[in-house]
PDB file of C-alpha atoms in Angstrom:
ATOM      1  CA  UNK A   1       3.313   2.367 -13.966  1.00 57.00           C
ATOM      2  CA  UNK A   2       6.036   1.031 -16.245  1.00 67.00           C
ATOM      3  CA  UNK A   3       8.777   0.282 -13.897  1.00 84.00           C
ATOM      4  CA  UNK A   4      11.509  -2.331 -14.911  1.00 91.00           C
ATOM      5  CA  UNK A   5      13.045  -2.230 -10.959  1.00 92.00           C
ATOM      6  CA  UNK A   6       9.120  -2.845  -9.403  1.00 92.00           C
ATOM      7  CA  UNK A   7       8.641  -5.798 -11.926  1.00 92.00           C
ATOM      8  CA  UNK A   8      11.799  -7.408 -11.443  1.00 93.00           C
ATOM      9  CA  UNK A   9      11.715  -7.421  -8.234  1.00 93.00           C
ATOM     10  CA  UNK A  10       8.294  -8.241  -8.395  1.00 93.00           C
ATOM     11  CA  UNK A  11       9.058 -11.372 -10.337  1.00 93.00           C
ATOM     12  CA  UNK A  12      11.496 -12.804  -7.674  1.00 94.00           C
ATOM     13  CA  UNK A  13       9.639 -12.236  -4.536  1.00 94.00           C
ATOM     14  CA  UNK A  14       6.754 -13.594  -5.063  1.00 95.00           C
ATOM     15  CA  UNK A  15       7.248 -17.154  -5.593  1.00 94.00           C
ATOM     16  CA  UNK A  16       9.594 -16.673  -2.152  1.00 93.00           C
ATOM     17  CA  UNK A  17       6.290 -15.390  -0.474  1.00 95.00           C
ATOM     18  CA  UNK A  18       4.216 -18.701  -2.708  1.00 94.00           C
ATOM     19  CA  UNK A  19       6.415 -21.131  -0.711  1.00 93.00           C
ATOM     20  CA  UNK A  20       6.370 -19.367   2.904  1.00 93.00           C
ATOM     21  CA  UNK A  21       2.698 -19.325   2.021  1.00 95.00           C
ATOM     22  CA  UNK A  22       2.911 -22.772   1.415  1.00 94.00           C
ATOM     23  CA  UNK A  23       4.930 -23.694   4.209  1.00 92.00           C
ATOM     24  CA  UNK A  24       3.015 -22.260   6.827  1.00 93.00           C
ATOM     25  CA  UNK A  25      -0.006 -24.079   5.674  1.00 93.00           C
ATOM     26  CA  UNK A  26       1.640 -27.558   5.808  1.00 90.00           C
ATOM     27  CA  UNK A  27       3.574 -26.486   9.312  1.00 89.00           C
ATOM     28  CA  UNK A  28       0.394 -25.469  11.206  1.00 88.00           C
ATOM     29  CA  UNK A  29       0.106 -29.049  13.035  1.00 86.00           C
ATOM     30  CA  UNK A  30       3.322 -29.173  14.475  1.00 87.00           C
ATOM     31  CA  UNK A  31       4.777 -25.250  14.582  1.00 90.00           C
ATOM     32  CA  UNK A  32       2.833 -21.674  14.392  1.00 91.00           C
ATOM     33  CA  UNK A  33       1.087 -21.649  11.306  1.00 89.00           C
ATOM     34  CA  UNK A  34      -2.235 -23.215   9.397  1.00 89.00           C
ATOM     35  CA  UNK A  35      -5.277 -22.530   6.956  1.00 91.00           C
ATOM     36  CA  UNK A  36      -5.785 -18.696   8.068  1.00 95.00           C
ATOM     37  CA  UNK A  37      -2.230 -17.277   8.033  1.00 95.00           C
ATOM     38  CA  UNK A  38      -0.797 -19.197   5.203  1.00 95.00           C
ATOM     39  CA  UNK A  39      -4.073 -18.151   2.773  1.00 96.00           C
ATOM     40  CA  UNK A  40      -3.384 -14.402   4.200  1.00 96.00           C
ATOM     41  CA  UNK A  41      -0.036 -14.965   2.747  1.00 95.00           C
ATOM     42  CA  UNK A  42      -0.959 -16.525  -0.662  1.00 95.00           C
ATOM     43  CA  UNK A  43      -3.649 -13.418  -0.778  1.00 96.00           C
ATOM     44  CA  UNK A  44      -0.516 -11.108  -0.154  1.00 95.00           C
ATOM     45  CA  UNK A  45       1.669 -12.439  -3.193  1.00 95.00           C
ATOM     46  CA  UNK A  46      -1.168 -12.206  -5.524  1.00 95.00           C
ATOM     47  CA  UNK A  47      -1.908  -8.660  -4.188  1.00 95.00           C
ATOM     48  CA  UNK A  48       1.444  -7.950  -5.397  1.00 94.00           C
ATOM     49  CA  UNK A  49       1.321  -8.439  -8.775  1.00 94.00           C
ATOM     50  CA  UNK A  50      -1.938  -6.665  -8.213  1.00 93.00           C
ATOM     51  CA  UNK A  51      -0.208  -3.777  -7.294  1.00 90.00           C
ATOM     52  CA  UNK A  52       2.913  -4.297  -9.760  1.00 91.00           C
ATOM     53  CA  UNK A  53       0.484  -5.485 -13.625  1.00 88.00           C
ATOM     54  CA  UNK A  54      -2.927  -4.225 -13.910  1.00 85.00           C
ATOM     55  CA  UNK A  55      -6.376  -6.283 -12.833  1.00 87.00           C
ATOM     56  CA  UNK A  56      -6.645  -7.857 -16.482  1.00 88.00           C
ATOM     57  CA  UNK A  57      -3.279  -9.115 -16.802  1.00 89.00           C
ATOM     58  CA  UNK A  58      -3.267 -10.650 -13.171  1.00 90.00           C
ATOM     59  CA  UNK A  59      -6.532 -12.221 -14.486  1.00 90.00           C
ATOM     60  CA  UNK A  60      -4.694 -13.304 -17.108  1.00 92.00           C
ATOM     61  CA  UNK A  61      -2.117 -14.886 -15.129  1.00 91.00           C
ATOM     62  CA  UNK A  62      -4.286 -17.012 -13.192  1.00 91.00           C
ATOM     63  CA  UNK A  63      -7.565 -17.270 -14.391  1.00 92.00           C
ATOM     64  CA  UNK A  64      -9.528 -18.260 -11.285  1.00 91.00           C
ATOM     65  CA  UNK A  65     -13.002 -16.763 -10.564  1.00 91.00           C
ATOM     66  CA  UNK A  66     -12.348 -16.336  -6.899  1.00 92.00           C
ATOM     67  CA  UNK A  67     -15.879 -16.593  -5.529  1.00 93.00           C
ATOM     68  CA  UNK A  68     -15.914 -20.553  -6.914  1.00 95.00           C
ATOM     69  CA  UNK A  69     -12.404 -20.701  -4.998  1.00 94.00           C
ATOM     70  CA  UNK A  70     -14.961 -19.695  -1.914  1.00 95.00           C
ATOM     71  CA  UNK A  71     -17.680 -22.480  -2.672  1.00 95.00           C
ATOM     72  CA  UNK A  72     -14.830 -24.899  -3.367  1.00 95.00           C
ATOM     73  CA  UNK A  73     -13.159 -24.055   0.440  1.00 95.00           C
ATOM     74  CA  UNK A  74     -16.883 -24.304   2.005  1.00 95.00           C
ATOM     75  CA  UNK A  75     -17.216 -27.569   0.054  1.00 95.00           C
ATOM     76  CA  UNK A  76     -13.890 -28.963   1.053  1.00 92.00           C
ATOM     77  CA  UNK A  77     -14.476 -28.398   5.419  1.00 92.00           C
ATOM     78  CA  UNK A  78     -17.981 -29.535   4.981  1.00 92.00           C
ATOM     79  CA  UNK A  79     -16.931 -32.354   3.186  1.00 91.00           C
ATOM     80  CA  UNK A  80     -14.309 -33.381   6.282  1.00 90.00           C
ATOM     81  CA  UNK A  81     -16.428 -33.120   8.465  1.00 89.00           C
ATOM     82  CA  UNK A  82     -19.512 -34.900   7.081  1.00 89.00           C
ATOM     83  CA  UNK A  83     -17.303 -38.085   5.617  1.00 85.00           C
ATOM     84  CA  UNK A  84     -17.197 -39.031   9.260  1.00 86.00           C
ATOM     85  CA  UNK A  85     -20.919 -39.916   9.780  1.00 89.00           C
ATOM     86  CA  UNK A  86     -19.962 -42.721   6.729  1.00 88.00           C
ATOM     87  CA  UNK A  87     -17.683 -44.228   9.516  1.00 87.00           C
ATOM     88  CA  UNK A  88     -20.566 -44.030  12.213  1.00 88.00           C
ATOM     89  CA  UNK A  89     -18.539 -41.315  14.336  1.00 88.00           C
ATOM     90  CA  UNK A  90     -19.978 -38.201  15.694  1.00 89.00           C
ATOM     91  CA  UNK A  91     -19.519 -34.753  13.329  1.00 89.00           C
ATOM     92  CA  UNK A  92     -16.299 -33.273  13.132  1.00 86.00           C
ATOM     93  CA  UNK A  93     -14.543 -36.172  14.351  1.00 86.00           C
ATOM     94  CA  UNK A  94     -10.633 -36.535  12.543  1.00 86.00           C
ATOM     95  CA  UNK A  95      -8.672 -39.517  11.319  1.00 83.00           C
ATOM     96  CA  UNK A  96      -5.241 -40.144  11.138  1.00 82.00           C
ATOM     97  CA  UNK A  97      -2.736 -42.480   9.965  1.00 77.00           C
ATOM     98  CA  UNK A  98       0.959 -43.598   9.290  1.00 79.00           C
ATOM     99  CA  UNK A  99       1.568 -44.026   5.943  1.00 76.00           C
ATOM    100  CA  UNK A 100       4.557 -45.192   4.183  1.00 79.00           C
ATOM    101  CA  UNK A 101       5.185 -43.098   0.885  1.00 76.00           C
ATOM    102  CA  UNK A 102       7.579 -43.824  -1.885  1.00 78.00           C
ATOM    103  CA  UNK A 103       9.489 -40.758  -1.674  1.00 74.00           C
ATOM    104  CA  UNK A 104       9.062 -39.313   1.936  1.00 74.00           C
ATOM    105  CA  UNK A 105       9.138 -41.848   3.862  1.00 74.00           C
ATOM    106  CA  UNK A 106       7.047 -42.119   7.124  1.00 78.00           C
ATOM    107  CA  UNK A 107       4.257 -39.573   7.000  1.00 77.00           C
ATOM    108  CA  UNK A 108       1.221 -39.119   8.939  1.00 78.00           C
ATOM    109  CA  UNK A 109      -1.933 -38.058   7.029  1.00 80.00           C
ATOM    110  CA  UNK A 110      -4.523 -36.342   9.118  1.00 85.00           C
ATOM    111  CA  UNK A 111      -8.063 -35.511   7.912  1.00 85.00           C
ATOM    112  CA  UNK A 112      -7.151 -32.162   9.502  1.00 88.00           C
ATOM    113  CA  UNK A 113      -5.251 -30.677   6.906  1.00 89.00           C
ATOM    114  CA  UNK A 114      -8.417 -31.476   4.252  1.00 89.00           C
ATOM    115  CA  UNK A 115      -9.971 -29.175   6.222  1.00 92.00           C
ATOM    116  CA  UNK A 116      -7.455 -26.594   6.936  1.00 93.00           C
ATOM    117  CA  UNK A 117      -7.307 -26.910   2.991  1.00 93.00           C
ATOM    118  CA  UNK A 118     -10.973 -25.541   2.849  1.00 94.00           C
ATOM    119  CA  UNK A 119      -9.763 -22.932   5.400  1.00 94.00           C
ATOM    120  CA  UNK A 120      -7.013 -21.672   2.788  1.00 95.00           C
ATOM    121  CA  UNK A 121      -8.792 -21.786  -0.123  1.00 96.00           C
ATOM    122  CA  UNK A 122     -11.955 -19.383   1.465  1.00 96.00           C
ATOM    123  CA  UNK A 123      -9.472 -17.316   3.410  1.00 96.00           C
ATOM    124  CA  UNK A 124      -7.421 -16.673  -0.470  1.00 96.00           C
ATOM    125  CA  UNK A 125     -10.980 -16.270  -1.889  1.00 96.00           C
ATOM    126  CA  UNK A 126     -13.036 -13.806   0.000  1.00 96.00           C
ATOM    127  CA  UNK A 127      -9.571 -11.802   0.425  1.00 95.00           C
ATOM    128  CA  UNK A 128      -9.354 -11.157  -3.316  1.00 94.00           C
ATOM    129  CA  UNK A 129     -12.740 -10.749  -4.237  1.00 94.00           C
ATOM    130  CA  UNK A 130     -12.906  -8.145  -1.819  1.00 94.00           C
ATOM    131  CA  UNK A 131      -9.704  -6.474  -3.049  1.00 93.00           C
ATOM    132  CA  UNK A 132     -10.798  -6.839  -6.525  1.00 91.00           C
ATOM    133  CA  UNK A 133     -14.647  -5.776  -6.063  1.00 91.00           C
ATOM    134  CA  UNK A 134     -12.835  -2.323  -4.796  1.00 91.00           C
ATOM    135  CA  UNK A 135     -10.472  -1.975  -7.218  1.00 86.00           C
ATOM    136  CA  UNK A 136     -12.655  -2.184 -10.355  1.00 77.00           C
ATOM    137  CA  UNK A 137     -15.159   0.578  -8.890  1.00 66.00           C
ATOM    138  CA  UNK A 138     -14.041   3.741 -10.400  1.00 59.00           C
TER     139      UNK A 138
ATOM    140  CA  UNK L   1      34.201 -22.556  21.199  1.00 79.00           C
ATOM    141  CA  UNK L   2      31.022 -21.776  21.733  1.00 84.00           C
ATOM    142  CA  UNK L   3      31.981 -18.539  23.629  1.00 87.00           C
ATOM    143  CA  UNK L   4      33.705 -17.423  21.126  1.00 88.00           C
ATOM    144  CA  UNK L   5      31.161 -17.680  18.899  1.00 89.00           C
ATOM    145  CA  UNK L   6      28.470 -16.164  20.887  1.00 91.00           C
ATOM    146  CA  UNK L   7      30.924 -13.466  21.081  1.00 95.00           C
ATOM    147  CA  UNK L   8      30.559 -13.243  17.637  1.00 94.00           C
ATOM    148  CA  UNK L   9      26.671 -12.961  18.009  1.00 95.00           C
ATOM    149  CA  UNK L  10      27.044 -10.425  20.615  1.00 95.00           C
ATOM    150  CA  UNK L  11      29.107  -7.954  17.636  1.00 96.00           C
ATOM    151  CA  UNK L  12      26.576  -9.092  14.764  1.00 96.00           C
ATOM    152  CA  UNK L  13      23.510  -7.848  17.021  1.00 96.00           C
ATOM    153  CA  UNK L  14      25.223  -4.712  18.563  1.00 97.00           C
ATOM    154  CA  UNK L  15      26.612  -3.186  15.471  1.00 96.00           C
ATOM    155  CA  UNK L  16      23.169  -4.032  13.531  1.00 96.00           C
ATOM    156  CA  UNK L  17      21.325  -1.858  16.330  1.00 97.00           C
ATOM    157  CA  UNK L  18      23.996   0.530  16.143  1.00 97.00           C
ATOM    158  CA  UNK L  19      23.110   0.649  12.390  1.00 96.00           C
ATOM    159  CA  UNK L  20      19.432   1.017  12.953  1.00 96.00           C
ATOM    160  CA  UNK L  21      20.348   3.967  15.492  1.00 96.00           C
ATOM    161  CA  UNK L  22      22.469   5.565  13.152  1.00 95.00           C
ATOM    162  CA  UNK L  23      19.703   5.651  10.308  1.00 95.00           C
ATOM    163  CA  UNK L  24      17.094   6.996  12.952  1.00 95.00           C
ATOM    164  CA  UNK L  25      19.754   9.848  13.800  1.00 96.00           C
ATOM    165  CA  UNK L  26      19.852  10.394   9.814  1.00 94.00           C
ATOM    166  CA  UNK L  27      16.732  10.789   9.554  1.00 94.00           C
ATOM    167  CA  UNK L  28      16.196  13.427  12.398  1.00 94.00           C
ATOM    168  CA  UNK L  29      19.121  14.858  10.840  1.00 94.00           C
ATOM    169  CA  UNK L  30      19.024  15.104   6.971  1.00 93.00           C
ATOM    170  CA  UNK L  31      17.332  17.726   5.446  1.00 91.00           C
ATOM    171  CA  UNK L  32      15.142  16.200   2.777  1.00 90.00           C
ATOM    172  CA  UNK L  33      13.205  13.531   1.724  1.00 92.00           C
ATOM    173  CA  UNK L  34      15.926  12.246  -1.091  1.00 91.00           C
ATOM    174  CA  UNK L  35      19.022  12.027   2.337  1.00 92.00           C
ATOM    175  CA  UNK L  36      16.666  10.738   4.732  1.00 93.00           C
ATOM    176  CA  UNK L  37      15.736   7.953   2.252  1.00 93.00           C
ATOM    177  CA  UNK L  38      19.276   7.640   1.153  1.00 92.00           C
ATOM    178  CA  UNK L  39      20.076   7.227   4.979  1.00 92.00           C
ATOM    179  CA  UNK L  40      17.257   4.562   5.466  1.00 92.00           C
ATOM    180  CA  UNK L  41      17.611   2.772   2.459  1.00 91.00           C
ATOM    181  CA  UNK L  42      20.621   1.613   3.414  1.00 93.00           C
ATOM    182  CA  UNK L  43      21.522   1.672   7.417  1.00 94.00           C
ATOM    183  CA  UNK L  44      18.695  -0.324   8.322  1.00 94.00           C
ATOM    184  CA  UNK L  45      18.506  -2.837   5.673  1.00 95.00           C
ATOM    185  CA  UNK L  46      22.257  -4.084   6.718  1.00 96.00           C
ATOM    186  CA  UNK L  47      21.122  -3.190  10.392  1.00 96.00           C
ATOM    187  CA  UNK L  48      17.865  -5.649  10.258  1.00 96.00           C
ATOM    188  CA  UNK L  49      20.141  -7.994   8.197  1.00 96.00           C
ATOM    189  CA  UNK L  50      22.805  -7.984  10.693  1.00 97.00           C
ATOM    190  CA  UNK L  51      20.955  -8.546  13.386  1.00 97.00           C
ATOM    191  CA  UNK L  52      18.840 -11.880  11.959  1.00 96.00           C
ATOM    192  CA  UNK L  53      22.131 -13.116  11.287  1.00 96.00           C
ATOM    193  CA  UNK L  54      23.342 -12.702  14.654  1.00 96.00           C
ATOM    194  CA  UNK L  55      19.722 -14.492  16.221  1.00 95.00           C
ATOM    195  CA  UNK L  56      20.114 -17.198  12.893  1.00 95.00           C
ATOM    196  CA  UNK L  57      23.745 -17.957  14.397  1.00 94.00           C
ATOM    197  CA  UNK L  58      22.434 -17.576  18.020  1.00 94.00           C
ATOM    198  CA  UNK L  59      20.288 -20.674  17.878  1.00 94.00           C
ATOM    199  CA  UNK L  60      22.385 -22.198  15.497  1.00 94.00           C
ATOM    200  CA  UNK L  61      25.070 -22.604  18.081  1.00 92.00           C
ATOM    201  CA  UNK L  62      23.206 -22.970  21.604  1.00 91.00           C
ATOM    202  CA  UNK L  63      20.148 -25.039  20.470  1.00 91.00           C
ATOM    203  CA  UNK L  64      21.462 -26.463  17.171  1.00 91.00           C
ATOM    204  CA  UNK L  65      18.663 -25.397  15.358  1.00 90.00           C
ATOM    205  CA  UNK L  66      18.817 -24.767  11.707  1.00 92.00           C
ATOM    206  CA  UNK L  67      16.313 -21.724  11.541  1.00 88.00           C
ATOM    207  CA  UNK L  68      15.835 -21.775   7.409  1.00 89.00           C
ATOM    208  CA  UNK L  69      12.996 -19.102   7.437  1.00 90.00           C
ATOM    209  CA  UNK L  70      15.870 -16.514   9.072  1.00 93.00           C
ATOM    210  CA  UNK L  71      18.011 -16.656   6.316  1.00 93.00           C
ATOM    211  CA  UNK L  72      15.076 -16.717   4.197  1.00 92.00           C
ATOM    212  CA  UNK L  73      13.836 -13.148   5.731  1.00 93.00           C
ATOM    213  CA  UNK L  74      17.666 -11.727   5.118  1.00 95.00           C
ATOM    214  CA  UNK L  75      17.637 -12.780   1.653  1.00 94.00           C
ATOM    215  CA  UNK L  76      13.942 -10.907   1.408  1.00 94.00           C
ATOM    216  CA  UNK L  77      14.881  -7.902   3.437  1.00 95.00           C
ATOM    217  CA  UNK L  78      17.693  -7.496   1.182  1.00 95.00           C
ATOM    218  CA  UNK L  79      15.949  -7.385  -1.979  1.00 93.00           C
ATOM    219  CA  UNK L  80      12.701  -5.475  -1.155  1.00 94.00           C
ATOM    220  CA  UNK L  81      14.064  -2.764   1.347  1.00 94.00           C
ATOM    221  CA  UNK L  82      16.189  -0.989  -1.299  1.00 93.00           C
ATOM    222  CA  UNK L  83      12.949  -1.283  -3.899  1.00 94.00           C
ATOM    223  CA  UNK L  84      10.967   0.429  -1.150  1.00 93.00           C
ATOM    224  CA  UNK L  85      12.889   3.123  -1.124  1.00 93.00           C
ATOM    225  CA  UNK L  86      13.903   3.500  -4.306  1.00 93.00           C
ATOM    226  CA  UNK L  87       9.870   3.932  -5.139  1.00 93.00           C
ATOM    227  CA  UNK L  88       9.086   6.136  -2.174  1.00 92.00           C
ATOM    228  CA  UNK L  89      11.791   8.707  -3.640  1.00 91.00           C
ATOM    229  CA  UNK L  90      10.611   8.376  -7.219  1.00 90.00           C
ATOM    230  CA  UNK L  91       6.854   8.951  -5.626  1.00 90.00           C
ATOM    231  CA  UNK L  92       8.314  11.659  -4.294  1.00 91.00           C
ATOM    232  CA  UNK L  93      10.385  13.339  -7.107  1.00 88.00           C
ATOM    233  CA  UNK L  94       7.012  12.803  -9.696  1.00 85.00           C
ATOM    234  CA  UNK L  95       4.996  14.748  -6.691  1.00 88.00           C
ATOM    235  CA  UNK L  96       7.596  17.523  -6.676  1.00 84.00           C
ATOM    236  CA  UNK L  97       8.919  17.714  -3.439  1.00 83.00           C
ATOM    237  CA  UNK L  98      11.709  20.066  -3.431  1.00 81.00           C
ATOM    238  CA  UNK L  99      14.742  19.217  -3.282  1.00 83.00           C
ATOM    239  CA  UNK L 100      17.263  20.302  -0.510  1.00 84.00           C
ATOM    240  CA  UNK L 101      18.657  24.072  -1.240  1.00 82.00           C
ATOM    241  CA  UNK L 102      21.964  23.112  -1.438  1.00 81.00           C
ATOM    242  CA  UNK L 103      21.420  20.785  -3.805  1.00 80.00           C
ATOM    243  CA  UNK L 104      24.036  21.461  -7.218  1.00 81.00           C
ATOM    244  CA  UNK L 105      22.821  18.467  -9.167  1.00 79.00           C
ATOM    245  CA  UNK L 106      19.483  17.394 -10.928  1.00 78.00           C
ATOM    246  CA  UNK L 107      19.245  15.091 -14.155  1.00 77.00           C
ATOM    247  CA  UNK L 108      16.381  14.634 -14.341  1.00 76.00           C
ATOM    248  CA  UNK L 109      14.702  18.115 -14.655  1.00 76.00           C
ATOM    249  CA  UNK L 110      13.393  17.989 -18.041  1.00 75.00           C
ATOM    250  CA  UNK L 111      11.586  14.780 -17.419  1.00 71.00           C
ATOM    251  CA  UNK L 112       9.618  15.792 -14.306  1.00 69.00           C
ATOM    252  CA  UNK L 113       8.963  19.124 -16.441  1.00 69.00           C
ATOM    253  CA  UNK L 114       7.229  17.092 -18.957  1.00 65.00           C
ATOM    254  CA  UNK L 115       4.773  15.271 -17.254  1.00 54.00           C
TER     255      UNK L 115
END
């Protein structure tokens, strides 16, 4: 479909729904938010341009196989959860700390968010490898 | 102060429902797809954005709370609701749906002829 108004528009709304994407992530300890809703959203803006450009030149855009994206996300909560048995603490058990950083200031770091990070990343992945397995079947 | 205001809350969220009334009533109304679109396309996208302004200034003034996403969503609703109609009546022209009988005006015959 060779639409200038679709692709246009296309172009400026999808880094707006990249940030909320991104902002609902990093706001799911404190507000409504987290892992699930914010990879939903990231799925979304690539869906987009799925819908706007063709499957090759999304590929082309950002060349991720999405099924390592999946291993990666399964890696990363696994990961979380295990590095506390290093520390002699049951499974699953979270960290957090106060840290002073150079440019924000007073932050607190919680182990959580790794693993919300492993939540995002599968959620994105199996999203779009669905999506894609269906839209390459003719 | 702050009455006045919320007052002007009160006429941001009342005349953006009124909006959103008046595009239902076009829609019932009009009699094809190109009107009703033309009546959506436009009511309710100043309708929706009228009222989020009205909530944005709502909290704004009575909890002093800077709602960012708000503004964020009338920016968004802004751009995309016109796009969405603009497509769902070119859909709709490429399908052939006829246009109203009344109708005096169409440029772009030929084209839809062709393909």
């Amino acid at each position: 479909m060779n639409n200038v108004i679709l692709r246009t528009i296309t172009a400026v709304v999808v880094p707006i729904i990249a940030l909320f994407s991104i902002q609902l992530f990093f706001a799911g300890h404190y507000y409504p938010g987290g892992g699930f809703i914010g990879g939903l959203m990231a799925a979304g803006a690539i869906v987009l341009l799925l819908i706007v450009f063709d499957i090759r030149t999304v590929r082309k855009m950002i060349p991720i196989n999405y099924q390592w994206l999946i291993g990666t996300g399964l890696l990363f909560a696994v990961g979380t959860s295990a590095g506390s048995l290093l520390f002699n603490v049951p499974f699953l058990t979270h960290a957090y700390r106060y840290v002073h950083l150079p440019l924000l200031g007073k932050t607190s770091l919680h182990t959580a968010v790794l693993f919300d990070t492993g939540v995002y990343l599968v959620v994105v992945g199996i999203t779009l490898v669905i999506i894609e397995t269906i839209g390459e079947s003719d | 102060m702050k009455e006045i205001a919320n007052i002007l809350v009160m006429i941001f969220i009342l005349s953006g429902s009124l909006l959103t009334l008046l595009s239902a009533i076009g829609v019932i109304r009009l009699p094809d797809v190109y009107t009703r679109s033309h009546a959506i396309g436009k009511s309710t996208t100043l309708g929706i954005m009228s009222i989020l302004l009205g909530t944005f200034l709502y909290f704004f003034i009575n909890d002093n709370h800077f709602e960012a996403p708000l503004l964020l969503s009338i920016a968004f609703v802004f751009m995309t609701s016109p796009v969405a109609s603009h497509l769902i009546s070119r859909a709709a022209y490429y399908s052939r749906v006829e246009l109203w009988e009344k109708t005096v005006r169409d440029d772009l015959k030929h084209k839809r002829n062709e393909g």
